[in-house]
Tab-separated table of C-alpha atoms and ligand atoms in Angstrom:
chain	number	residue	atom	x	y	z
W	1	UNK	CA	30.166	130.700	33.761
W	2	UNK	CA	29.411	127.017	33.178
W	3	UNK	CA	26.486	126.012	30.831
W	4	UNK	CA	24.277	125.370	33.668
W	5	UNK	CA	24.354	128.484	34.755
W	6	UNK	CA	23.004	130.426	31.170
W	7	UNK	CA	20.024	128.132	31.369
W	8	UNK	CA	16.904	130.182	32.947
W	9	UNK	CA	15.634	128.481	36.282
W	10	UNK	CA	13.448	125.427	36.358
W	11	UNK	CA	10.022	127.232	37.685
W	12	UNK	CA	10.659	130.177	35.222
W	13	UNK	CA	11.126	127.308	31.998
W	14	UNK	CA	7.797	125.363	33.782
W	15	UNK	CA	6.087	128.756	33.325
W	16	UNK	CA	7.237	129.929	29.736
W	17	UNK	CA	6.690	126.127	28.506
W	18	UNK	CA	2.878	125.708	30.321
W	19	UNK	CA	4.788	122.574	32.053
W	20	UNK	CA	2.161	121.957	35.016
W	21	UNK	CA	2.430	119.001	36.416
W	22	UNK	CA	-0.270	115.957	35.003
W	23	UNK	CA	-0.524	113.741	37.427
W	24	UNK	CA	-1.205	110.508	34.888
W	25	UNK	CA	2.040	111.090	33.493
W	26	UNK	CA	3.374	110.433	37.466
W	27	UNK	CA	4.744	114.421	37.125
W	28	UNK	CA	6.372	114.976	40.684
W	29	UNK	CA	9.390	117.384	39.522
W	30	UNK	CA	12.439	118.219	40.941
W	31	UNK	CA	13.405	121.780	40.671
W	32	UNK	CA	16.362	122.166	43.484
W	33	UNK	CA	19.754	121.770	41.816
W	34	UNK	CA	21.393	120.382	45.034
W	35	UNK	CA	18.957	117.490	45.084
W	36	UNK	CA	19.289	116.889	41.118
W	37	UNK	CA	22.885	116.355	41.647
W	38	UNK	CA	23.080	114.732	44.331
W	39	UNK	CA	21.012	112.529	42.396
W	40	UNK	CA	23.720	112.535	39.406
W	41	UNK	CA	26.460	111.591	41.991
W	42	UNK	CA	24.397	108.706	42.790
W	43	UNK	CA	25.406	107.191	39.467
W	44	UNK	CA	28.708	107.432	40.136
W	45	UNK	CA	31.765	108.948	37.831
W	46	UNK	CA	29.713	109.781	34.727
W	47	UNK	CA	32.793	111.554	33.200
W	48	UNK	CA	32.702	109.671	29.544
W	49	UNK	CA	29.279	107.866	30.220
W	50	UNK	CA	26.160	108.010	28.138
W	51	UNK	CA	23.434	108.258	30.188
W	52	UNK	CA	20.153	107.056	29.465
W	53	UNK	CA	17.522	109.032	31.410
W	54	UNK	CA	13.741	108.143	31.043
W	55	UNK	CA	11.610	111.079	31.669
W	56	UNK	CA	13.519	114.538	31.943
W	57	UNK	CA	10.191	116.617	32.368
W	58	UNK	CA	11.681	120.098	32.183
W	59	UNK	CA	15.239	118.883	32.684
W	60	UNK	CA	16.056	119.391	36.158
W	61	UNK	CA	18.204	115.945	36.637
W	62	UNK	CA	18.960	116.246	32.911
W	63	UNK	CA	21.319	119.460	33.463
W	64	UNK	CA	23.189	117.908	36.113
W	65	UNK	CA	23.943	115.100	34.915
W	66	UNK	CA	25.545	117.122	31.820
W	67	UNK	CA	27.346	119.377	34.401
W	68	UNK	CA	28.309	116.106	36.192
W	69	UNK	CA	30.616	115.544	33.012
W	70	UNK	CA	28.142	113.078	31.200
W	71	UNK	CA	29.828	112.268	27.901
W	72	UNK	CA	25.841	112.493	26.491
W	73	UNK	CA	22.328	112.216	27.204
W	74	UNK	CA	19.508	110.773	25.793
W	75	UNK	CA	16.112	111.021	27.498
W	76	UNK	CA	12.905	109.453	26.313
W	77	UNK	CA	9.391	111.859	27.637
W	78	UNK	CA	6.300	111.212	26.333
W	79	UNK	CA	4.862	114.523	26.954
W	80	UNK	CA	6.027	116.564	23.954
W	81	UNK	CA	5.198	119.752	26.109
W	82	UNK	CA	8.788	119.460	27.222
W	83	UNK	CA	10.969	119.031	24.347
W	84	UNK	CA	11.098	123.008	23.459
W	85	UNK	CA	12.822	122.904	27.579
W	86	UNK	CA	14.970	119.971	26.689
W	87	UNK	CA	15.575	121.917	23.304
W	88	UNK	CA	17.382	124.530	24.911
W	89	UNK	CA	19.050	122.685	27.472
W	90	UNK	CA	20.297	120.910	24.600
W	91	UNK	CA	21.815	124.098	23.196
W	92	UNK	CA	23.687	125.085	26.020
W	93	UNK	CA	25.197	121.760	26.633
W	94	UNK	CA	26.838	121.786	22.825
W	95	UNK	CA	24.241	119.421	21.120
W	96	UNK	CA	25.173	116.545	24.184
W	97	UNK	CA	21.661	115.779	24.918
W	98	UNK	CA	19.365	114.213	22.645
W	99	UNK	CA	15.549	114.246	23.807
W	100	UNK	CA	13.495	111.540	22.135
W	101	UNK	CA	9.518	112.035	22.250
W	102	UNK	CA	7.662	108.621	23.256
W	103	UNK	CA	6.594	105.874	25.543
W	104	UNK	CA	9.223	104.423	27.557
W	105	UNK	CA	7.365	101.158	28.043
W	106	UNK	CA	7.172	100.877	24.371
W	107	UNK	CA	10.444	101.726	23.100
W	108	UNK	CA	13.153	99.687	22.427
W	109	UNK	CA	15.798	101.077	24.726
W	110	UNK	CA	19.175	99.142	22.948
W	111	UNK	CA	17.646	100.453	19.278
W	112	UNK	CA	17.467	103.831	20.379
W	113	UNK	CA	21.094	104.132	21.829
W	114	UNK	CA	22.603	102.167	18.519
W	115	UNK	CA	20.234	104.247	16.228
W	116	UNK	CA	22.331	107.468	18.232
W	117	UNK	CA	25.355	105.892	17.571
W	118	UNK	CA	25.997	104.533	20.830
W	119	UNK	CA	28.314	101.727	20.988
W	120	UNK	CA	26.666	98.979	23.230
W	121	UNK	CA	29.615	96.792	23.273
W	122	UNK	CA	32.218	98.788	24.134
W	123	UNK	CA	30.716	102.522	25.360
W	124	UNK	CA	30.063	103.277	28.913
W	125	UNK	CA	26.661	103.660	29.385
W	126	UNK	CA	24.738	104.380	33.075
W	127	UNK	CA	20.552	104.375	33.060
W	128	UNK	CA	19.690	107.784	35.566
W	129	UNK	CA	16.280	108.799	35.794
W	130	UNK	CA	13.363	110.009	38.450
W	131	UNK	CA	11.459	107.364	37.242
W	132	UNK	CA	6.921	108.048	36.844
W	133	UNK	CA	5.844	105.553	39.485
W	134	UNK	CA	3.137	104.162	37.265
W	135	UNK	CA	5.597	102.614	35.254
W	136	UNK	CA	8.982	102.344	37.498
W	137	UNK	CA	8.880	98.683	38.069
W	138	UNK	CA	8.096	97.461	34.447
W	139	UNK	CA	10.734	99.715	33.567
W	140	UNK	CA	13.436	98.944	36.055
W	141	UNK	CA	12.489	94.711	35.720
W	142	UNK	CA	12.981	95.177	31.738
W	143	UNK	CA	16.559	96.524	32.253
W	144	UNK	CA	17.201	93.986	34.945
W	145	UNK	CA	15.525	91.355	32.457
W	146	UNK	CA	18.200	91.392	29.492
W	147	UNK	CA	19.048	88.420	27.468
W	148	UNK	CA	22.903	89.462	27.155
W	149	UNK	CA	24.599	89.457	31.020
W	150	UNK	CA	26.571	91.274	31.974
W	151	UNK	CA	23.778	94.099	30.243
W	152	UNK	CA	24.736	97.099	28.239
W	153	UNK	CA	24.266	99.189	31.129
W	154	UNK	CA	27.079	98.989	33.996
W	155	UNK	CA	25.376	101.098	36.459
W	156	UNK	CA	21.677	102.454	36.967
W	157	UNK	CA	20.247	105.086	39.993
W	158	UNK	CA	16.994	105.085	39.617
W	159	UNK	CA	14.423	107.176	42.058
W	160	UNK	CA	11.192	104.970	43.113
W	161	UNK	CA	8.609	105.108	45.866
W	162	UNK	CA	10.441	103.811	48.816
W	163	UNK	CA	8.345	100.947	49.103
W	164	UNK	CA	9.199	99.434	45.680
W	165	UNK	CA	12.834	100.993	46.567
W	166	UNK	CA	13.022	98.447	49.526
W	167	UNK	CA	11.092	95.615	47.413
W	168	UNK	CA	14.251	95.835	45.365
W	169	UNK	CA	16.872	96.155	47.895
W	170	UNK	CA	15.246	93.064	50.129
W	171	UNK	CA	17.157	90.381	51.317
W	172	UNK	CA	15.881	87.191	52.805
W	173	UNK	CA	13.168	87.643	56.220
W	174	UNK	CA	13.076	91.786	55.216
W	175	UNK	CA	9.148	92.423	55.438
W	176	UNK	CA	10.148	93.939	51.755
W	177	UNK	CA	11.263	90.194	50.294
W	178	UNK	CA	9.491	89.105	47.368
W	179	UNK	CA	9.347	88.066	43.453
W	180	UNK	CA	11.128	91.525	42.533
W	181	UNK	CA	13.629	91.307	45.295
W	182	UNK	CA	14.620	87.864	44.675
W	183	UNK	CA	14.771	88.871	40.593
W	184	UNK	CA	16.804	91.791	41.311
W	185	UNK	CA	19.568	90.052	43.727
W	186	UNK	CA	19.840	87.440	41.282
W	187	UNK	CA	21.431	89.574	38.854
W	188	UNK	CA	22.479	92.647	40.469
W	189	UNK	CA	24.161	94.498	43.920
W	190	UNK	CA	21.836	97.466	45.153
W	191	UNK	CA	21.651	99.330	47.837
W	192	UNK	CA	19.513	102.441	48.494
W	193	UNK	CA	21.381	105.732	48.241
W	194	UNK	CA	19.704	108.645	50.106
W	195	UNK	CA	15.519	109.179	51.148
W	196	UNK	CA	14.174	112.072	49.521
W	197	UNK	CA	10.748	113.534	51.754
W	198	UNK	CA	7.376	114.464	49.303
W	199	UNK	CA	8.165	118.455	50.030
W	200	UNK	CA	11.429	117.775	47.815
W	201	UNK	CA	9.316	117.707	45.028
W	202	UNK	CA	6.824	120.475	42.558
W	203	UNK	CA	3.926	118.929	43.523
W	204	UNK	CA	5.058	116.769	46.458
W	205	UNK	CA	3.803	113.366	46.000
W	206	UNK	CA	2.044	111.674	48.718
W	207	UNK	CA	4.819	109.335	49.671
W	208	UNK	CA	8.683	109.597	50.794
W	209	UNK	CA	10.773	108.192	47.583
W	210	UNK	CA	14.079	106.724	47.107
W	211	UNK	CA	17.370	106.724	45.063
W	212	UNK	CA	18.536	103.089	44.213
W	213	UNK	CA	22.029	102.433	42.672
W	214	UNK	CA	22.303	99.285	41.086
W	215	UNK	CA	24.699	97.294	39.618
W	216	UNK	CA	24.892	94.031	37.724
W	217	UNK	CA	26.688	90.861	39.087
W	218	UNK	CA	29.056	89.970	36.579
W	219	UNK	CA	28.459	86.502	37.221
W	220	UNK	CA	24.659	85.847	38.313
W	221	UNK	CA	24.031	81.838	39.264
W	222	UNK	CA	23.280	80.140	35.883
W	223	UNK	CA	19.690	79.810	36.013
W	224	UNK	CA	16.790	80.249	33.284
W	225	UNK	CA	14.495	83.649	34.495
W	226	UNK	CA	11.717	81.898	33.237
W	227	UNK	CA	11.988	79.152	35.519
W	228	UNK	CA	13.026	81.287	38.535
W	229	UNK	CA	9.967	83.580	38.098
W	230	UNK	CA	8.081	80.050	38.295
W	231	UNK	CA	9.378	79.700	41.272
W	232	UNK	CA	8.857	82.935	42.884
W	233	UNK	CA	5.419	83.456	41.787
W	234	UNK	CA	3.845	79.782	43.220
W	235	UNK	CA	6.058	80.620	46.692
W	236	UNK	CA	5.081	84.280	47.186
W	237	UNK	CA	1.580	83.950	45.548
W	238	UNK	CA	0.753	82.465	48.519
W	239	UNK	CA	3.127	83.825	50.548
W	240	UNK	CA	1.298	83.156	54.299
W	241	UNK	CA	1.324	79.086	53.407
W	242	UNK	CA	3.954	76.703	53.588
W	243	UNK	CA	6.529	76.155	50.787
W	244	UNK	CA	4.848	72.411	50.140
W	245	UNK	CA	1.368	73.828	49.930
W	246	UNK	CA	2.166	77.018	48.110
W	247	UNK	CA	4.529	75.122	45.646
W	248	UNK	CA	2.247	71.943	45.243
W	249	UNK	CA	2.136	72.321	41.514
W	250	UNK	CA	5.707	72.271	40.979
W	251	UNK	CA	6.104	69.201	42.694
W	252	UNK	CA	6.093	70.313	46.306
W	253	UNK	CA	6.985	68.059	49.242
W	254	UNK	CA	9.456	65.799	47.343
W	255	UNK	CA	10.641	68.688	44.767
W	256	UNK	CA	11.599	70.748	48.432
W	257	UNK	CA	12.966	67.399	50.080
W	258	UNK	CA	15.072	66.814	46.334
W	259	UNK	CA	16.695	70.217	46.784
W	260	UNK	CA	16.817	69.904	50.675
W	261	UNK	CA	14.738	72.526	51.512
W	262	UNK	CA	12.385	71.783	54.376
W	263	UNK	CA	8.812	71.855	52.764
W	264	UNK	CA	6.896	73.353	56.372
W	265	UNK	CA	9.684	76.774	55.501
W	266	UNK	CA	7.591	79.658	53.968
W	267	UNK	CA	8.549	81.630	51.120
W	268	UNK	CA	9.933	84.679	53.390
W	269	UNK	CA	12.020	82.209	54.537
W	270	UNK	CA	14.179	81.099	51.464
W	271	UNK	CA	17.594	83.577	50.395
W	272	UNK	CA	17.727	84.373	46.617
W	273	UNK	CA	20.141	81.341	46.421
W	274	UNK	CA	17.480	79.405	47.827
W	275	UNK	CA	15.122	79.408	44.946
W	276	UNK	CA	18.081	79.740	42.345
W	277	UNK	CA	18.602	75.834	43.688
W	278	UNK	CA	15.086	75.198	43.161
W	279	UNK	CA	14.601	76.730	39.903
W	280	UNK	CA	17.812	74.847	38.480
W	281	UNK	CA	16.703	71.396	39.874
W	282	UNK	CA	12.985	72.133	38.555
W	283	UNK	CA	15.515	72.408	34.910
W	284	UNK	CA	17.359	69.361	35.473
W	285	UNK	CA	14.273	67.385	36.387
W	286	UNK	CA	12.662	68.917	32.847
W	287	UNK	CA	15.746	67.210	30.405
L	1	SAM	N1	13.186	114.058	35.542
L	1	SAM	C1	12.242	115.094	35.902
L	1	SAM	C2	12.575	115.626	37.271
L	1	SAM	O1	13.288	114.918	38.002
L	1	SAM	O2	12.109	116.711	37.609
L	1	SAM	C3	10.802	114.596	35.851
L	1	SAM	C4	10.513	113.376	36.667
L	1	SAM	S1	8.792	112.991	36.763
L	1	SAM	C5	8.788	112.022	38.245
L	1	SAM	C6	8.552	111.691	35.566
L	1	SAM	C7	8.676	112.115	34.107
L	1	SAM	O3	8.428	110.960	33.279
L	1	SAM	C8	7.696	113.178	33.636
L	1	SAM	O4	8.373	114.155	32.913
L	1	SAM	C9	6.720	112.413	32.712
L	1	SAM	O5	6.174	113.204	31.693
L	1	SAM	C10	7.611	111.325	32.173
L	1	SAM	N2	6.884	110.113	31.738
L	1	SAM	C11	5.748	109.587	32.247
L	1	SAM	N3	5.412	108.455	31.624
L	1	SAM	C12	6.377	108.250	30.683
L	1	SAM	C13	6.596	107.233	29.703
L	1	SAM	N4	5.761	106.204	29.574
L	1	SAM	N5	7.690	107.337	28.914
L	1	SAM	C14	8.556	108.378	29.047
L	1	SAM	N6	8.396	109.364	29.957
L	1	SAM	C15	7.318	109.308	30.761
């Protein structure tokens, strides 16, 4: 019998732990083991990896990705309700997941993996999670937002509403293009795994969701984010106007004509390499 299968299932630990969903804390669970690993295989080989998984709930995705070999887990939920699930879960998996109670948005991801003696430098470590939509973009930016590139991370799949799923995936002219698309093709390669329908979750949310895998470019175009969020924000802030009206404050007309972009282009228009050339002769022009 593997450890999975001496844990008690998922609606019968939601019932002995008084787990109902609360729908602030974005609470859409997933309870059917086939979707939780197919989730897991999303990441990839985790044979050896630490994963970091934000919000385990009652453990659903947690358990597979411990049967899918995971070296460890450690799993940040800010409803303490769950720890006595992720308690036991823990037990049966030999002590390889560690459940931490808090915020996600407040914690300090890196501190928490070094404080559990995780080597950032030179352990393998993936980021897994069905992410609470209220918080899945400031959450997935921050990781994508790291001072040190390559990050500590080599691989995340991460589960979002489809519509912030194709924000990220975007390229240039998808409907989906924007500030986050542009940020995340800058420094990573995604690509959305599988579609997952509302009925695949305990309470379905109102929306179909998606698995994104993403991995960082080793080598991203040398660019300040800073300056490159400039960018982004004056062009798609007024997304509907021209590049030389939108991006009037940043110099417009001649900055456009400087780079060799044609100023009457709108912001839909322009790849990620686009406004990387912008950005880096907005930081030339600054010296
Ligand atoms: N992983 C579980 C699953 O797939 O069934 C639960 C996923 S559910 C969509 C999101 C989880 O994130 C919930 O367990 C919720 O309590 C937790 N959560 C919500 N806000 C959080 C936060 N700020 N920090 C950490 N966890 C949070």
């Amino acid at each position: 019998m593997s450890h999975i299968d001496t844990l008690p299932p998922l609606r019968e630990v939601i019932q002995k732990h008084g787990l109902a969903a609360k729908k602030a804390l974005g609470q859409n669970f997933l309870l059917d083991l086939n979707i939780t690993m197919k989730v897991a295989r999303a990441a990839g080989d985790l044979e050896g990896v630490t994963v970091l998984e934000v919000g385990p709930g009652p453990g659903g995705l947690t358990r597979s990705l411990l049967a899918s070999g995971a070296k460890r887990v450690i799993a940040i939920e800010r409803d303490e309700r769950c720890l006595p699930a992720l308690h036991e879960i823990s037990d049966a998996f030999d002590g390889r997941l560690t459940a931490i109670s808090g915020d996600a948005l407040e914690l300090d991801h890196k501190k928490i993996l070094q404080d559990n003696g995780v080597d950032l430098e030179n352990d393998r470590i993936k980021i897994v999670a069905n992410l609470p939509y209220n918080i899945a973009t400031p959450l997935f930016t921050d990781w994508i937002s790291e001072s040190q590139w390559p990050p500590y991370w080599e691989g995340m799949a991460l589960m979002f509403q489809k519509e912030v799923a194709q924000r990220i995936v975007a390229n240039q002219e998808d409907k989906a293009w924007g500030r986050l698309g542009v940020l995340s093709n800058w420094r990573t390669n995604s690509d959305i795994a599988f579609d997952l329908p509302p009925q695949a979750f305990t309470p379905p949310p109102k929306v179909t969701s998606a698995v994104v895998m993403v991995s960082p470019k080793p080598e991203p175009l040398v660019v300040k984010q800073k300056t490159l969020e400039q960018v982004t924000q004056a062009a798609f802030g007024q997304r509907r106007k021209m590049l030389r009206q939108s991006m009037k404050a940043l110099g417009g007309e001649d900055l456009l004509n400087a780079v060799g972009i044609k100023p009457t282009l709108r912001a839909e228009e322009l790849s990620m390499e686009d406004f990387v050339s912008i950005a880096q002769f907005m930081e030339q022009r600054a010296k």
